[in-house]
């Protein structure tokens, strides 16, 4: 298109500014007939559009703060600083709490295990669980009914002295800390239950020591087999003595834990 | 036609890829845009005056953009960046108005 590419010197007779009737035709001609310069202009416009888009997007993103004054921005920054400081203190506190809880949980678990083992031993001691273990079974035959509470109490003391852990009478009466023995009209009474004859004692402990505790001179066997009582005692050691009877603990009426 | 296509393509590329300019170049972008607008108006006026040369147009476009950015950069280096960018915007704005007046006269004879 000559009128575009040459220019500085317009052809004679042609005015520098074209008549207005000519202009739409000229624009239309340029529109439908592309030339080399059109591609250049297109490239330049592409760059221009790219720049404008970039800038518009860039300013659209963060014009919240661009209109604020310096003092406001400083104030804002101070606020954010204080906030972040507060939050980091909070983080430190929470981490400390977390650590405390973690160690606390460990402590609690140890305490729980300890309590479990204490509970087990106390249950055995209080007679509230069935137990089994090695020990001896003593059967006292007393045809004359002359065995006194004193003999039974002595036998209990001797057994405990020899390390008896659990003692049971007649497969039904569990001996505990406050077990008592007395003489009733029909015979012996242990913990409000009459002790029928023959009397059997199941004792859990070290069998040999228990055996010795019953057999020593002046002990249970020699007392019962004395001519004044005229009974007989059989003692068998066993690896497995079962004690199934339980003691029902009563709530203390007068004693209070200090 | 190709010019309009180029413009649309440029805007489309900018929107689609959303490239981010390096931080150091970002302050010069607005000035570069004003310079580019000045070059565009000048080109259109030259075309209406039938004095349009594509080589001149392209060279003036890029040199305008570069010089405007350069002036602001120098201003930044010596501590008067904002004032110099105002100056550049004012001068280019005046030129844009002048060109726009010439275009208006050529188009509407008024």
mmCIF file of C-alpha atoms in Angstrom:
data_model
loop_
_atom_site.group_PDB
_atom_site.id
_atom_site.type_symbol
_atom_site.label_atom_id
_atom_site.label_comp_id
_atom_site.label_asym_id
_atom_site.label_seq_id
_atom_site.Cartn_x
_atom_site.Cartn_y
_atom_site.Cartn_z
ATOM 1 C CA UNK A 1 0.000 0.000 0.000
ATOM 2 C CA UNK A 2 1.837 2.986 -1.240
ATOM 3 C CA UNK A 3 0.043 5.553 0.825
ATOM 4 C CA UNK A 4 1.178 3.813 3.974
ATOM 5 C CA UNK A 5 4.720 2.905 3.248
ATOM 6 C CA UNK A 6 5.732 6.087 1.561
ATOM 7 C CA UNK A 7 4.731 9.099 3.164
ATOM 8 C CA UNK A 8 6.996 11.873 3.935
ATOM 9 C CA UNK A 9 6.449 13.310 0.537
ATOM 10 C CA UNK A 10 2.839 12.959 -0.458
ATOM 11 C CA UNK A 11 2.074 12.856 -4.155
ATOM 12 C CA UNK A 12 1.366 16.268 -5.579
ATOM 13 C CA UNK A 13 -2.275 17.127 -5.680
ATOM 14 C CA UNK A 14 -3.073 14.808 -2.834
ATOM 15 C CA UNK A 15 -3.732 16.707 0.370
ATOM 16 C CA UNK A 16 -1.929 15.655 3.515
ATOM 17 C CA UNK A 17 -5.152 15.058 5.329
ATOM 18 C CA UNK A 18 -7.450 13.109 3.141
ATOM 19 C CA UNK A 19 -10.954 14.279 2.593
ATOM 20 C CA UNK A 20 -13.381 12.867 5.072
ATOM 21 C CA UNK A 21 -15.291 10.948 2.437
ATOM 22 C CA UNK A 22 -12.120 9.136 1.570
ATOM 23 C CA UNK A 23 -11.320 8.120 5.121
ATOM 24 C CA UNK A 24 -13.774 5.237 5.751
ATOM 25 C CA UNK A 25 -12.764 3.662 2.472
ATOM 26 C CA UNK A 26 -9.136 3.974 3.408
ATOM 27 C CA UNK A 27 -9.714 2.381 6.818
ATOM 28 C CA UNK A 28 -11.726 -0.424 5.226
ATOM 29 C CA UNK A 29 -9.001 -0.986 2.654
ATOM 30 C CA UNK A 30 -6.387 -1.217 5.337
ATOM 31 C CA UNK A 31 -8.617 -3.609 7.213
ATOM 32 C CA UNK A 32 -9.100 -6.141 4.403
ATOM 33 C CA UNK A 33 -5.717 -5.823 2.709
ATOM 34 C CA UNK A 34 -2.963 -6.614 5.196
ATOM 35 C CA UNK A 35 0.587 -5.498 4.469
ATOM 36 C CA UNK A 36 3.929 -6.044 6.121
ATOM 37 C CA UNK A 37 3.471 -3.009 8.305
ATOM 38 C CA UNK A 38 0.240 -4.459 9.638
ATOM 39 C CA UNK A 39 2.136 -7.402 11.060
ATOM 40 C CA UNK A 40 4.605 -5.052 12.717
ATOM 41 C CA UNK A 41 1.808 -2.984 14.191
ATOM 42 C CA UNK A 42 0.139 -6.204 15.317
ATOM 43 C CA UNK A 43 3.315 -7.277 17.076
ATOM 44 C CA UNK A 44 3.659 -3.901 18.777
ATOM 45 C CA UNK A 45 0.033 -3.962 19.865
ATOM 46 C CA UNK A 46 0.506 -7.469 21.192
ATOM 47 C CA UNK A 47 3.331 -6.254 23.402
ATOM 48 C CA UNK A 48 1.223 -3.266 24.421
ATOM 49 C CA UNK A 49 -1.782 -5.440 25.331
ATOM 50 C CA UNK A 50 0.444 -7.742 27.293
ATOM 51 C CA UNK A 51 1.904 -4.847 29.278
ATOM 52 C CA UNK A 52 -1.481 -3.328 30.031
ATOM 53 C CA UNK A 53 -2.914 -6.669 31.107
ATOM 54 C CA UNK A 54 0.039 -7.292 33.365
ATOM 55 C CA UNK A 55 -0.279 -3.912 34.975
ATOM 56 C CA UNK A 56 -4.041 -4.136 35.428
ATOM 57 C CA UNK A 57 -3.764 -7.560 36.976
ATOM 58 C CA UNK A 58 -0.903 -6.436 39.165
ATOM 59 C CA UNK A 59 -2.742 -3.423 40.551
ATOM 60 C CA UNK A 60 -6.053 -5.278 40.878
ATOM 61 C CA UNK A 61 -4.351 -7.761 43.177
ATOM 62 C CA UNK A 62 -3.158 -5.536 45.992
ATOM 63 C CA UNK A 63 -4.763 -2.123 45.968
ATOM 64 C CA UNK A 64 -6.079 -2.695 49.500
ATOM 65 C CA UNK A 65 -2.925 -1.317 51.043
ATOM 66 C CA UNK A 66 -1.662 0.976 48.267
ATOM 67 C CA UNK A 67 -4.103 3.729 49.206
ATOM 68 C CA UNK A 68 -3.182 3.675 52.889
ATOM 69 C CA UNK A 69 -0.951 6.300 54.399
ATOM 70 C CA UNK A 70 2.479 5.615 55.797
ATOM 71 C CA UNK A 71 1.325 5.967 59.401
ATOM 72 C CA UNK A 72 -1.524 3.526 58.837
ATOM 73 C CA UNK A 73 0.830 1.017 57.294
ATOM 74 C CA UNK A 74 3.262 1.355 60.185
ATOM 75 C CA UNK A 75 0.409 0.915 62.623
ATOM 76 C CA UNK A 76 -0.705 -2.151 60.733
ATOM 77 C CA UNK A 77 2.784 -3.603 60.722
ATOM 78 C CA UNK A 78 3.112 -3.017 64.455
ATOM 79 C CA UNK A 79 -0.189 -4.787 64.972
ATOM 80 C CA UNK A 80 0.929 -7.731 62.907
ATOM 81 C CA UNK A 81 4.238 -7.866 64.751
ATOM 82 C CA UNK A 82 2.481 -7.872 68.105
ATOM 83 C CA UNK A 83 0.072 -10.495 66.879
ATOM 84 C CA UNK A 84 2.812 -12.768 65.640
ATOM 85 C CA UNK A 85 4.665 -12.348 68.915
ATOM 86 C CA UNK A 86 1.528 -13.217 70.837
ATOM 87 C CA UNK A 87 0.932 -16.240 68.663
ATOM 88 C CA UNK A 88 4.482 -17.501 69.065
ATOM 89 C CA UNK A 89 4.187 -17.169 72.847
ATOM 90 C CA UNK A 90 0.970 -19.090 72.602
ATOM 91 C CA UNK A 91 2.681 -21.768 70.542
ATOM 92 C CA UNK A 92 5.415 -22.073 73.169
ATOM 93 C CA UNK A 93 2.828 -22.325 75.943
ATOM 94 C CA UNK A 94 0.832 -24.949 74.105
ATOM 95 C CA UNK A 95 3.946 -26.964 73.403
ATOM 96 C CA UNK A 96 4.833 -26.868 77.084
ATOM 97 C CA UNK A 97 1.319 -28.032 77.942
ATOM 98 C CA UNK A 98 1.580 -30.777 75.366
ATOM 99 C CA UNK A 99 4.859 -31.944 76.863
ATOM 100 C CA UNK A 100 3.385 -31.854 80.346
ATOM 101 C CA UNK A 101 0.439 -33.895 79.208
ATOM 102 C CA UNK A 102 2.694 -36.415 77.503
ATOM 103 C CA UNK A 103 4.843 -36.915 80.607
ATOM 104 C CA UNK A 104 1.687 -36.824 82.726
ATOM 105 C CA UNK A 105 0.224 -39.623 80.642
ATOM 106 C CA UNK A 106 3.390 -41.656 81.192
ATOM 107 C CA UNK A 107 3.239 -41.027 84.910
ATOM 108 C CA UNK A 108 -0.407 -41.939 84.968
ATOM 109 C CA UNK A 109 0.287 -45.198 83.157
ATOM 110 C CA UNK A 110 3.017 -46.121 85.664
ATOM 111 C CA UNK A 111 0.752 -45.198 88.534
ATOM 112 C CA UNK A 112 -2.011 -47.281 87.015
ATOM 113 C CA UNK A 113 0.247 -50.317 86.682
ATOM 114 C CA UNK A 114 1.407 -49.858 90.253
ATOM 115 C CA UNK A 115 -2.170 -49.510 91.431
ATOM 116 C CA UNK A 116 -3.092 -52.680 89.541
ATOM 117 C CA UNK A 117 -0.400 -54.693 91.276
ATOM 118 C CA UNK A 118 -1.325 -53.158 94.650
ATOM 119 C CA UNK A 119 -4.941 -53.999 93.978
ATOM 120 C CA UNK A 120 -4.053 -57.602 93.184
ATOM 121 C CA UNK A 121 -2.042 -58.043 96.389
ATOM 122 C CA UNK A 122 -4.665 -56.252 98.469
ATOM 123 C CA UNK A 123 -7.418 -58.395 96.978
ATOM 124 C CA UNK A 124 -5.490 -61.517 97.996
ATOM 125 C CA UNK A 125 -4.927 -60.025 101.431
ATOM 126 C CA UNK A 126 -8.565 -59.011 101.869
ATOM 127 C CA UNK A 127 -9.849 -62.342 100.572
ATOM 128 C CA UNK A 128 -12.013 -60.934 97.826
ATOM 129 C CA UNK A 129 -10.600 -63.041 94.984
ATOM 130 C CA UNK A 130 -10.241 -66.765 94.485
ATOM 131 C CA UNK A 131 -6.594 -67.837 94.524
ATOM 132 C CA UNK A 132 -4.521 -70.925 93.978
ATOM 133 C CA UNK A 133 -0.944 -71.883 94.593
ATOM 134 C CA UNK A 134 1.336 -74.316 96.362
ATOM 135 C CA UNK A 135 0.656 -75.041 100.008
ATOM 136 C CA UNK A 136 -0.619 -77.626 102.470
ATOM 137 C CA UNK A 137 -3.985 -79.126 103.337
ATOM 138 C CA UNK A 138 -4.394 -79.997 107.003
ATOM 139 C CA UNK A 139 -7.262 -82.208 108.154
ATOM 140 C CA UNK A 140 -7.972 -82.259 111.883
ATOM 141 C CA UNK A 141 -10.105 -85.179 113.048
ATOM 142 C CA UNK A 142 -11.421 -84.527 116.519
ATOM 143 C CA UNK A 143 -13.827 -87.295 117.593
ATOM 144 C CA UNK A 144 -14.106 -85.936 121.146
ATOM 145 C CA UNK A 145 -14.762 -82.347 120.061
ATOM 146 C CA UNK A 146 -12.039 -81.097 122.346
ATOM 147 C CA UNK A 147 -10.184 -78.797 119.959
ATOM 148 C CA UNK A 148 -10.343 -75.321 121.506
ATOM 149 C CA UNK A 149 -10.345 -71.941 119.803
ATOM 150 C CA UNK A 150 -6.938 -71.448 121.362
ATOM 151 C CA UNK A 151 -5.500 -74.362 119.386
ATOM 152 C CA UNK A 152 -7.013 -73.042 116.152
ATOM 153 C CA UNK A 153 -5.713 -69.526 116.829
ATOM 154 C CA UNK A 154 -2.274 -70.909 117.617
ATOM 155 C CA UNK A 155 -2.350 -72.892 114.403
ATOM 156 C CA UNK A 156 -3.275 -69.746 112.451
ATOM 157 C CA UNK A 157 -0.454 -67.794 114.081
ATOM 158 C CA UNK A 158 2.031 -70.536 113.350
ATOM 159 C CA UNK A 159 0.927 -70.704 109.725
ATOM 160 C CA UNK A 160 1.199 -66.936 109.334
ATOM 161 C CA UNK A 161 4.571 -67.020 110.992
ATOM 162 C CA UNK A 162 5.683 -69.607 108.421
ATOM 163 C CA UNK A 163 4.635 -67.271 105.595
ATOM 164 C CA UNK A 164 1.094 -68.380 104.843
ATOM 165 C CA UNK A 165 -0.507 -66.027 102.386
ATOM 166 C CA UNK A 166 -4.039 -67.378 102.232
ATOM 167 C CA UNK A 167 -5.838 -69.611 104.757
ATOM 168 C CA UNK A 168 -9.254 -71.203 104.369
ATOM 169 C CA UNK A 169 -11.310 -73.393 106.703
ATOM 170 C CA UNK A 170 -13.467 -76.220 105.410
ATOM 171 C CA UNK A 171 -13.423 -74.894 101.814
ATOM 172 C CA UNK A 172 -15.920 -72.246 102.891
ATOM 173 C CA UNK A 173 -14.425 -69.788 105.402
ATOM 174 C CA UNK A 174 -11.734 -67.469 104.164
ATOM 175 C CA UNK A 175 -9.426 -66.219 106.901
ATOM 176 C CA UNK A 176 -8.752 -62.496 106.721
ATOM 177 C CA UNK A 177 -7.295 -59.827 109.018
ATOM 178 C CA UNK A 178 -10.327 -59.567 111.275
ATOM 179 C CA UNK A 179 -11.258 -63.226 111.385
ATOM 180 C CA UNK A 180 -12.185 -64.371 114.872
ATOM 181 C CA UNK A 181 -12.511 -67.792 116.453
ATOM 182 C CA UNK A 182 -14.639 -68.647 119.460
ATOM 183 C CA UNK A 183 -16.354 -71.547 121.202
ATOM 184 C CA UNK A 184 -20.077 -71.938 120.527
ATOM 185 C CA UNK A 185 -22.540 -74.336 122.096
ATOM 186 C CA UNK A 186 -22.277 -76.743 119.151
ATOM 187 C CA UNK A 187 -18.573 -76.415 118.603
ATOM 188 C CA UNK A 188 -16.164 -73.914 117.162
ATOM 189 C CA UNK A 189 -17.407 -70.757 115.471
ATOM 190 C CA UNK A 190 -15.272 -68.846 112.958
ATOM 191 C CA UNK A 191 -16.550 -65.534 111.608
ATOM 192 C CA UNK A 192 -20.127 -66.329 112.673
ATOM 193 C CA UNK A 193 -20.068 -69.697 110.916
ATOM 194 C CA UNK A 194 -19.865 -72.939 112.811
ATOM 195 C CA UNK A 195 -16.872 -75.025 111.995
ATOM 196 C CA UNK A 196 -18.060 -78.543 111.249
ATOM 197 C CA UNK A 197 -15.901 -81.547 111.922
ATOM 198 C CA UNK A 198 -13.527 -82.649 110.622
ATOM 199 C CA UNK A 199 -11.767 -79.347 110.241
ATOM 200 C CA UNK A 200 -9.754 -78.829 107.081
ATOM 201 C CA UNK A 201 -7.315 -75.979 106.593
ATOM 202 C CA UNK A 202 -6.124 -74.989 103.149
ATOM 203 C CA UNK A 203 -2.998 -72.906 103.473
ATOM 204 C CA UNK A 204 -1.182 -71.319 100.518
ATOM 205 C CA UNK A 205 2.473 -70.594 101.103
ATOM 206 C CA UNK A 206 5.848 -72.264 100.912
ATOM 207 C CA UNK A 207 4.822 -75.945 101.496
ATOM 208 C CA UNK A 208 7.946 -77.054 103.333
ATOM 209 C CA UNK A 209 7.887 -74.142 105.782
ATOM 210 C CA UNK A 210 4.169 -74.680 106.449
ATOM 211 C CA UNK A 211 4.763 -78.374 107.003
ATOM 212 C CA UNK A 212 7.480 -77.583 109.540
ATOM 213 C CA UNK A 213 5.261 -75.010 111.261
ATOM 214 C CA UNK A 214 2.619 -77.714 111.879
ATOM 215 C CA UNK A 215 4.939 -80.479 112.921
ATOM 216 C CA UNK A 216 7.287 -78.872 115.440
ATOM 217 C CA UNK A 217 7.222 -80.106 118.999
ATOM 218 C CA UNK A 218 4.369 -78.407 120.860
ATOM 219 C CA UNK A 219 2.830 -77.301 117.567
ATOM 220 C CA UNK A 220 -0.550 -78.068 116.051
ATOM 221 C CA UNK A 221 -0.019 -81.769 115.390
ATOM 222 C CA UNK A 222 1.518 -82.577 118.743
ATOM 223 C CA UNK A 223 -1.228 -80.584 120.536
ATOM 224 C CA UNK A 224 -4.102 -82.307 118.745
ATOM 225 C CA UNK A 225 -2.592 -85.758 119.036
ATOM 226 C CA UNK A 226 -1.974 -85.234 122.733
ATOM 227 C CA UNK A 227 -3.820 -87.669 124.918
ATOM 228 C CA UNK A 228 -5.949 -84.889 126.412
ATOM 229 C CA UNK A 229 -7.589 -84.195 123.036
ATOM 230 C CA UNK A 230 -7.089 -87.491 121.311
ATOM 231 C CA UNK A 231 -7.504 -86.259 117.756
ATOM 232 C CA UNK A 232 -5.467 -86.907 114.663
ATOM 233 C CA UNK A 233 -4.038 -84.652 112.003
ATOM 234 C CA UNK A 234 -3.211 -85.478 108.404
ATOM 235 C CA UNK A 235 -1.110 -83.013 106.451
ATOM 236 C CA UNK A 236 -0.548 -83.183 102.708
ATOM 237 C CA UNK A 237 1.600 -80.782 100.708
ATOM 238 C CA UNK A 238 0.419 -79.919 97.239
ATOM 239 C CA UNK A 239 1.554 -77.818 94.327
ATOM 240 C CA UNK A 240 -1.932 -76.612 93.703
ATOM 241 C CA UNK A 241 -4.224 -75.666 96.534
ATOM 242 C CA UNK A 242 -7.445 -73.989 95.375
ATOM 243 C CA UNK A 243 -9.086 -71.415 97.615
ATOM 244 C CA UNK A 244 -12.429 -70.458 96.150
ATOM 245 C CA UNK A 245 -14.328 -69.038 99.112
ATOM 246 C CA UNK A 246 -14.469 -65.258 99.394
ATOM 247 C CA UNK A 247 -14.710 -62.829 102.249
ATOM 248 C CA UNK A 248 -17.408 -60.179 101.890
ATOM 249 C CA UNK A 249 -15.889 -56.943 103.143
ATOM 250 C CA UNK A 250 -18.188 -54.739 105.185
ATOM 251 C CA UNK A 251 -17.982 -50.975 105.060
ATOM 252 C CA UNK A 252 -16.262 -49.637 108.133
ATOM 253 C CA UNK A 253 -18.820 -48.186 110.512
ATOM 254 C CA UNK A 254 -16.531 -46.274 112.848
ATOM 255 C CA UNK A 255 -13.087 -46.117 111.335
ATOM 256 C CA UNK A 256 -12.444 -43.337 108.845
ATOM 257 C CA UNK A 257 -9.336 -42.950 106.778
ATOM 258 C CA UNK A 258 -7.191 -40.193 108.255
ATOM 259 C CA UNK B 1 -7.322 -6.516 11.071
ATOM 260 C CA UNK B 2 -4.045 -8.044 12.123
ATOM 261 C CA UNK B 3 -3.457 -5.128 14.447
ATOM 262 C CA UNK B 4 -6.716 -5.831 16.259
ATOM 263 C CA UNK B 5 -5.914 -9.528 16.323
ATOM 264 C CA UNK B 6 -2.523 -8.733 17.805
ATOM 265 C CA UNK B 7 -4.075 -6.588 20.524
ATOM 266 C CA UNK B 8 -6.603 -9.269 21.409
ATOM 267 C CA UNK B 9 -3.898 -11.925 21.392
ATOM 268 C CA UNK B 10 -1.712 -9.830 23.701
ATOM 269 C CA UNK B 11 -4.502 -9.312 26.213
ATOM 270 C CA UNK B 12 -5.409 -12.992 25.968
ATOM 271 C CA UNK B 13 -1.833 -14.078 26.599
ATOM 272 C CA UNK B 14 -1.546 -11.747 29.553
ATOM 273 C CA UNK B 15 -4.751 -13.082 31.085
ATOM 274 C CA UNK B 16 -4.082 -16.713 30.288
ATOM 275 C CA UNK B 17 -0.472 -17.143 31.347
ATOM 276 C CA UNK B 18 -0.533 -14.365 33.934
ATOM 277 C CA UNK B 19 3.244 -14.046 33.866
ATOM 278 C CA UNK B 20 4.780 -12.190 36.755
ATOM 279 C CA UNK B 21 7.339 -9.532 36.057
ATOM 280 C CA UNK B 22 10.490 -9.515 38.173
ATOM 281 C CA UNK B 23 10.063 -7.236 41.176
ATOM 282 C CA UNK B 24 12.787 -4.858 39.976
ATOM 283 C CA UNK B 25 10.893 -4.169 36.747
ATOM 284 C CA UNK B 26 7.454 -3.667 38.251
ATOM 285 C CA UNK B 27 7.745 0.078 39.061
ATOM 286 C CA UNK B 28 8.594 0.841 35.406
ATOM 287 C CA UNK B 29 5.618 -0.954 33.907
ATOM 288 C CA UNK B 30 3.060 1.889 34.267
ATOM 289 C CA UNK B 31 5.495 4.381 32.737
ATOM 290 C CA UNK B 32 6.215 1.970 29.912
ATOM 291 C CA UNK B 33 2.482 1.677 29.249
ATOM 292 C CA UNK B 34 2.013 5.431 29.094
ATOM 293 C CA UNK B 35 4.956 5.662 26.694
ATOM 294 C CA UNK B 36 3.452 2.889 24.573
ATOM 295 C CA UNK B 37 0.101 4.721 24.440
ATOM 296 C CA UNK B 38 1.914 7.865 23.311
ATOM 297 C CA UNK B 39 3.634 5.902 20.545
ATOM 298 C CA UNK B 40 0.306 4.378 19.445
ATOM 299 C CA UNK B 41 -1.432 7.739 19.242
ATOM 300 C CA UNK B 42 1.535 9.184 17.378
ATOM 301 C CA UNK B 43 1.413 6.313 14.925
ATOM 302 C CA UNK B 44 -2.287 6.717 14.304
ATOM 303 C CA UNK B 45 -1.867 10.447 13.766
ATOM 304 C CA UNK B 46 0.982 9.773 11.311
ATOM 305 C CA UNK B 47 -1.196 7.289 9.477
ATOM 306 C CA UNK B 48 -3.971 9.853 9.183
ATOM 307 C CA UNK B 49 -1.408 12.382 8.004
ATOM 308 C CA UNK B 50 -0.149 9.819 5.516
ATOM 309 C CA UNK B 51 3.290 10.100 6.995
ATOM 310 C CA UNK B 52 3.165 6.660 8.627
ATOM 311 C CA UNK B 53 6.279 4.502 8.372
ATOM 312 C CA UNK B 54 6.236 1.130 10.036
ATOM 313 C CA UNK B 55 9.948 1.283 10.807
ATOM 314 C CA UNK B 56 9.603 4.650 12.474
ATOM 315 C CA UNK B 57 6.565 3.424 14.374
ATOM 316 C CA UNK B 58 8.256 0.323 15.719
ATOM 317 C CA UNK B 59 11.456 2.121 16.616
ATOM 318 C CA UNK B 60 9.592 4.988 18.262
ATOM 319 C CA UNK B 61 7.416 2.585 20.215
ATOM 320 C CA UNK B 62 10.289 0.653 21.723
ATOM 321 C CA UNK B 63 12.539 3.670 22.207
ATOM 322 C CA UNK B 64 9.699 5.538 23.945
ATOM 323 C CA UNK B 65 9.109 2.646 26.291
ATOM 324 C CA UNK B 66 12.790 2.138 26.990
ATOM 325 C CA UNK B 67 13.589 5.810 27.489
ATOM 326 C CA UNK B 68 10.621 6.315 29.801
ATOM 327 C CA UNK B 69 11.672 3.332 31.888
ATOM 328 C CA UNK B 70 15.275 4.475 31.836
ATOM 329 C CA UNK B 71 14.409 7.961 33.063
ATOM 330 C CA UNK B 72 12.442 6.561 35.966
ATOM 331 C CA UNK B 73 15.236 4.122 36.736
ATOM 332 C CA UNK B 74 17.791 6.912 36.819
ATOM 333 C CA UNK B 75 15.398 8.885 39.005
ATOM 334 C CA UNK B 76 15.178 5.942 41.366
ATOM 335 C CA UNK B 77 18.939 5.723 41.554
ATOM 336 C CA UNK B 78 19.320 9.390 42.490
ATOM 337 C CA UNK B 79 16.328 9.477 44.807
ATOM 338 C CA UNK B 80 13.806 11.434 42.731
ATOM 339 C CA UNK B 81 12.126 8.444 41.129
ATOM 340 C CA UNK B 82 8.561 9.388 41.977
ATOM 341 C CA UNK B 83 9.007 12.987 40.848
ATOM 342 C CA UNK B 84 10.627 11.950 37.578
ATOM 343 C CA UNK B 85 7.918 9.401 36.878
ATOM 344 C CA UNK B 86 5.354 12.165 37.449
ATOM 345 C CA UNK B 87 7.296 14.337 35.018
ATOM 346 C CA UNK B 88 7.366 11.584 32.406
ATOM 347 C CA UNK B 89 3.644 10.951 32.816
ATOM 348 C CA UNK B 90 2.895 14.668 32.475
ATOM 349 C CA UNK B 91 5.016 15.089 29.346
ATOM 350 C CA UNK B 92 3.667 11.955 27.711
ATOM 351 C CA UNK B 93 0.148 12.950 28.708
ATOM 352 C CA UNK B 94 0.574 16.313 27.006
ATOM 353 C CA UNK B 95 1.859 14.566 23.905
ATOM 354 C CA UNK B 96 -1.064 12.155 23.953
ATOM 355 C CA UNK B 97 -3.492 15.068 24.171
ATOM 356 C CA UNK B 98 -1.751 16.851 21.313
ATOM 357 C CA UNK B 99 -1.863 13.755 19.160
ATOM 358 C CA UNK B 100 -5.468 13.136 20.128
ATOM 359 C CA UNK B 101 -6.309 16.711 19.089
ATOM 360 C CA UNK B 102 -4.623 16.224 15.733
ATOM 361 C CA UNK B 103 -6.456 12.921 15.212
ATOM 362 C CA UNK B 104 -9.743 14.570 16.105
ATOM 363 C CA UNK B 105 -9.089 17.339 13.628
ATOM 364 C CA UNK B 106 -8.223 14.839 10.895
ATOM 365 C CA UNK B 107 -11.225 12.640 11.598
ATOM 366 C CA UNK B 108 -13.919 15.218 12.257
ATOM 367 C CA UNK B 109 -12.341 18.377 10.877
ATOM 368 C CA UNK B 110 -13.127 20.032 14.147
#
